Coordinates of C-alpha atoms in Angstrom, one line a residue:
M10 CA 182.4 219.0 80.8
F11 CA 180.8 222.5 81.1
H12 CA 180.5 224.9 78.2
V13 CA 180.3 228.0 80.5
V14 CA 181.1 228.2 84.2
I15 CA 180.3 231.0 86.7
N16 CA 182.1 230.2 89.9
F17 CA 182.8 232.7 92.8
C18 CA 181.5 235.6 90.9
Q19 CA 179.2 238.5 91.5
N20 CA 176.8 240.5 89.2
V21 CA 177.3 238.6 86.0
K22 CA 175.0 238.8 82.9
L23 CA 174.8 236.4 80.0
Q24 CA 172.7 237.7 77.2
G25 CA 172.0 236.2 73.7
V26 CA 174.2 233.1 74.3
R27 CA 173.8 230.1 71.9
I28 CA 175.2 226.7 73.0
S29 CA 174.9 223.6 70.8
A30 CA 176.0 219.9 71.4
P31 CA 174.5 216.7 70.6
G32 CA 171.7 215.3 72.7
N33 CA 173.7 212.0 73.3
S34 CA 177.0 213.8 74.5
P35 CA 177.6 213.0 78.1
N36 CA 178.3 215.6 80.7
T37 CA 178.1 218.6 78.5
D38 CA 176.2 221.0 80.8
G39 CA 175.4 224.3 79.0
I40 CA 175.8 226.8 81.8
H41 CA 177.0 226.0 85.3
I42 CA 176.5 228.4 88.2
Q43 CA 177.7 228.1 91.7
M44 CA 179.2 230.0 94.6
S45 CA 177.9 233.2 92.9
T46 CA 175.5 236.0 93.5
G47 CA 173.5 238.4 91.2
V48 CA 173.8 236.2 88.1
T49 CA 171.3 236.9 85.2
V50 CA 170.8 234.7 82.2
V51 CA 168.5 236.2 79.4
N52 CA 167.6 235.6 75.8
T53 CA 169.7 232.3 75.6
K54 CA 169.3 229.0 73.9
V55 CA 171.1 225.8 74.9
A56 CA 171.0 222.4 73.2
T57 CA 173.2 219.8 74.9
G58 CA 173.5 216.3 76.3
D59 CA 173.3 217.2 79.9
D60 CA 171.7 220.1 82.0
C61 CA 171.0 223.2 79.9
V62 CA 171.6 225.1 83.2
S63 CA 173.0 223.5 86.4
I64 CA 172.7 225.5 89.5
G65 CA 175.1 224.4 92.2
P66 CA 175.8 225.1 95.9
G67 CA 176.2 228.6 97.0
A68 CA 174.2 230.2 94.1
A69 CA 172.0 233.0 95.3
N70 CA 169.9 235.9 93.7
L71 CA 169.8 234.3 90.3
R72 CA 167.5 235.1 87.4
I73 CA 166.9 233.1 84.2
E74 CA 164.5 234.6 81.6
N75 CA 163.5 233.9 78.1
F76 CA 165.4 230.7 77.9
A77 CA 165.0 227.8 75.5
C78 CA 166.3 224.3 76.3
G79 CA 166.4 221.2 74.1
P80 CA 167.7 218.7 73.7
G81 CA 169.1 218.3 77.2
H82 CA 168.3 217.5 80.8
G83 CA 166.5 220.6 81.6
I84 CA 167.2 223.4 84.1
S85 CA 168.4 221.8 87.3
I86 CA 169.0 223.1 90.8
G87 CA 171.6 220.6 91.9
S88 CA 172.9 218.3 92.4
L89 CA 173.0 219.3 95.9
G90 CA 174.0 217.5 99.0
K91 CA 177.0 215.6 97.8
N92 CA 178.9 216.8 100.7
V93 CA 177.9 217.1 104.3
N94 CA 178.9 220.7 104.8
E95 CA 177.6 222.6 101.8
P96 CA 176.2 226.2 101.2
G97 CA 172.6 226.2 99.9
V98 CA 170.8 227.8 96.9
Q99 CA 168.3 230.5 97.5
N100 CA 166.4 233.4 95.7
V101 CA 166.1 231.9 92.2
T102 CA 163.7 233.0 89.5
V103 CA 163.3 231.1 86.3
K104 CA 160.7 232.6 84.0
S105 CA 159.6 232.5 80.4
T106 CA 161.2 229.2 79.4
T107 CA 160.6 226.6 76.7
F108 CA 161.6 222.9 77.0
T109 CA 161.6 220.8 73.8
G110 CA 162.2 217.1 73.9
T111 CA 164.3 217.2 77.1
T112 CA 164.5 214.5 79.8
N113 CA 163.6 216.9 82.5
G114 CA 162.0 220.4 82.7
L115 CA 162.3 222.2 85.9
R116 CA 164.2 220.0 88.3
I117 CA 165.6 220.0 91.8
K118 CA 168.0 217.2 92.7
S119 CA 169.8 216.2 95.8
W120 CA 171.9 213.2 96.8
G121 CA 170.2 210.7 99.2
K122 CA 172.7 211.2 102.1
P123 CA 173.4 213.5 105.1
S124 CA 173.9 217.1 104.2
N125 CA 173.2 220.6 105.7
G126 CA 172.4 222.1 102.3
F127 CA 169.2 223.6 101.2
A128 CA 167.1 225.1 98.3
R129 CA 164.6 227.7 99.2
N130 CA 162.8 230.7 97.8
I131 CA 162.5 229.3 94.2
L132 CA 160.1 230.6 91.5
F133 CA 159.4 228.8 88.2
Q134 CA 157.1 230.9 86.3
H135 CA 155.7 230.8 82.7
A136 CA 157.2 227.6 81.3
T137 CA 156.2 225.7 78.2
M138 CA 156.7 222.0 77.9
N139 CA 157.0 220.2 74.6
N140 CA 157.2 216.4 74.9
V141 CA 159.3 216.5 78.1
Q142 CA 159.8 213.3 80.1
N143 CA 159.7 214.9 83.6
P144 CA 158.3 218.4 83.3
I145 CA 158.2 219.1 87.2
F146 CA 160.6 217.0 89.2
I147 CA 162.0 217.1 92.8
D148 CA 164.4 214.2 93.1
Q149 CA 166.0 213.9 96.5
R150 CA 167.3 210.4 95.8
Y151 CA 169.5 211.5 92.9
C152 CA 172.3 209.0 92.2
P153 CA 173.8 208.7 88.8
D154 CA 176.3 206.1 90.1
R155 CA 175.6 202.4 90.7
N156 CA 176.8 202.6 94.4
C157 CA 174.0 204.7 95.7
P158 CA 173.6 205.4 99.5
D159 CA 170.4 204.0 101.1
T160 CA 169.8 207.1 103.3
A161 CA 167.5 210.0 103.2
S162 CA 168.7 213.4 101.8
G163 CA 169.6 216.1 104.4
V164 CA 168.9 218.8 101.9
R165 CA 165.9 220.9 102.9
V166 CA 163.7 222.1 100.0
S167 CA 161.2 224.8 100.9
D168 CA 159.2 227.7 99.4
V169 CA 159.2 226.5 95.7
T170 CA 156.5 227.9 93.4
Y171 CA 155.5 226.6 90.0
Q172 CA 153.3 229.2 88.3
D173 CA 151.7 228.9 84.8
I174 CA 153.4 225.8 83.7
H175 CA 151.8 224.1 80.7
G176 CA 152.4 221.8 77.7
T177 CA 152.9 218.2 77.1
S178 CA 154.7 215.4 79.0
A179 CA 156.3 212.4 77.3
T180 CA 155.6 210.3 80.3
E181 CA 152.3 209.7 82.3
V182 CA 153.8 211.2 85.5
A183 CA 154.3 214.9 84.8
V184 CA 154.6 216.2 88.3
N185 CA 156.9 214.2 90.6
F186 CA 157.8 215.4 94.1
D187 CA 160.1 212.6 95.5
C188 CA 161.3 214.4 98.7
S189 CA 163.3 213.5 101.6
K190 CA 161.8 211.2 104.5
R191 CA 164.2 213.1 106.8
N192 CA 163.5 216.6 105.6
P193 CA 160.2 216.7 103.7
C194 CA 159.6 219.3 101.1
K195 CA 157.7 222.3 102.5
G196 CA 155.9 225.3 100.9
I197 CA 155.4 223.8 97.5
R198 CA 152.9 225.9 95.6
L199 CA 151.3 224.9 92.3
D200 CA 149.5 227.8 90.5
N201 CA 147.8 227.2 87.2
V202 CA 149.7 224.1 86.0
R203 CA 148.3 222.3 82.9
L204 CA 150.2 219.3 81.7
T205 CA 148.9 216.5 79.5
Y206 CA 150.0 213.2 78.4
N207 CA 148.7 211.7 75.1
K208 CA 146.0 214.4 75.0
K209 CA 144.8 213.5 78.4
P210 CA 145.5 215.0 81.9
A211 CA 148.8 213.7 83.2
V212 CA 149.5 212.1 86.6
A213 CA 151.1 213.6 89.8
S214 CA 153.1 211.7 92.3
C215 CA 154.1 212.9 95.7
A216 CA 156.1 211.5 98.5
N217 CA 157.1 213.5 101.7
A218 CA 155.9 216.8 100.1
D219 CA 153.6 219.5 101.6
G220 CA 152.1 222.5 99.8
T221 CA 149.1 224.2 98.2
T222 CA 147.4 224.5 94.9
I223 CA 145.9 227.6 93.3
G224 CA 143.7 227.9 90.2
L225 CA 143.4 225.2 87.6
V226 CA 146.0 222.4 88.3
Q227 CA 146.3 219.4 85.9
P228 CA 147.3 216.8 86.8
G229 CA 145.4 216.9 90.0
S230 CA 147.5 217.8 92.9
C231 CA 148.8 215.1 95.3
L232 CA 150.0 217.8 97.8

């Protein structure tokens, strides 16, 4: 299920960790962090069949730096909002990361149903994408099951910055902000994002997302 779990902890440091599982192995998250504060993950490499890092409810003041992911499902905040009453995620910095052949790069995911959860004050900085299917993805209709609720996510996503994100996408849509109709994403910031698909600028898709762009942004912003 999970290789490493950090749950109800304070001031934990993971350094020089190596995790390896087949890319087709289900539910083999590399590192799962929830209900914890002051967690640092540095100089770590994860190859797995699910999220390289999954950040669950109640995670705060988290830093991930010098991290390599692939294969796997990327670094994911969530899934959030599975329960109505749920603590949020805040003050997360993810910097100097490399994703190779992953299904996602930098992802925020929440269930499409009522919840008082949130994800705010998130910084994604200095990321390299190598043939990644969804390099930048906010998915507020996350539902891995067949019986999916047909309601808007109650999770509030705000103040998320993507700075110096570059590389190649395995799909045409490299930036996908699929936010909640009930609680649109606010304060999304794209700062020097350069993503290509088949040696051409990739495409961006936005729904219920508001924000700004700074510097060169490819694909062109839909915010």
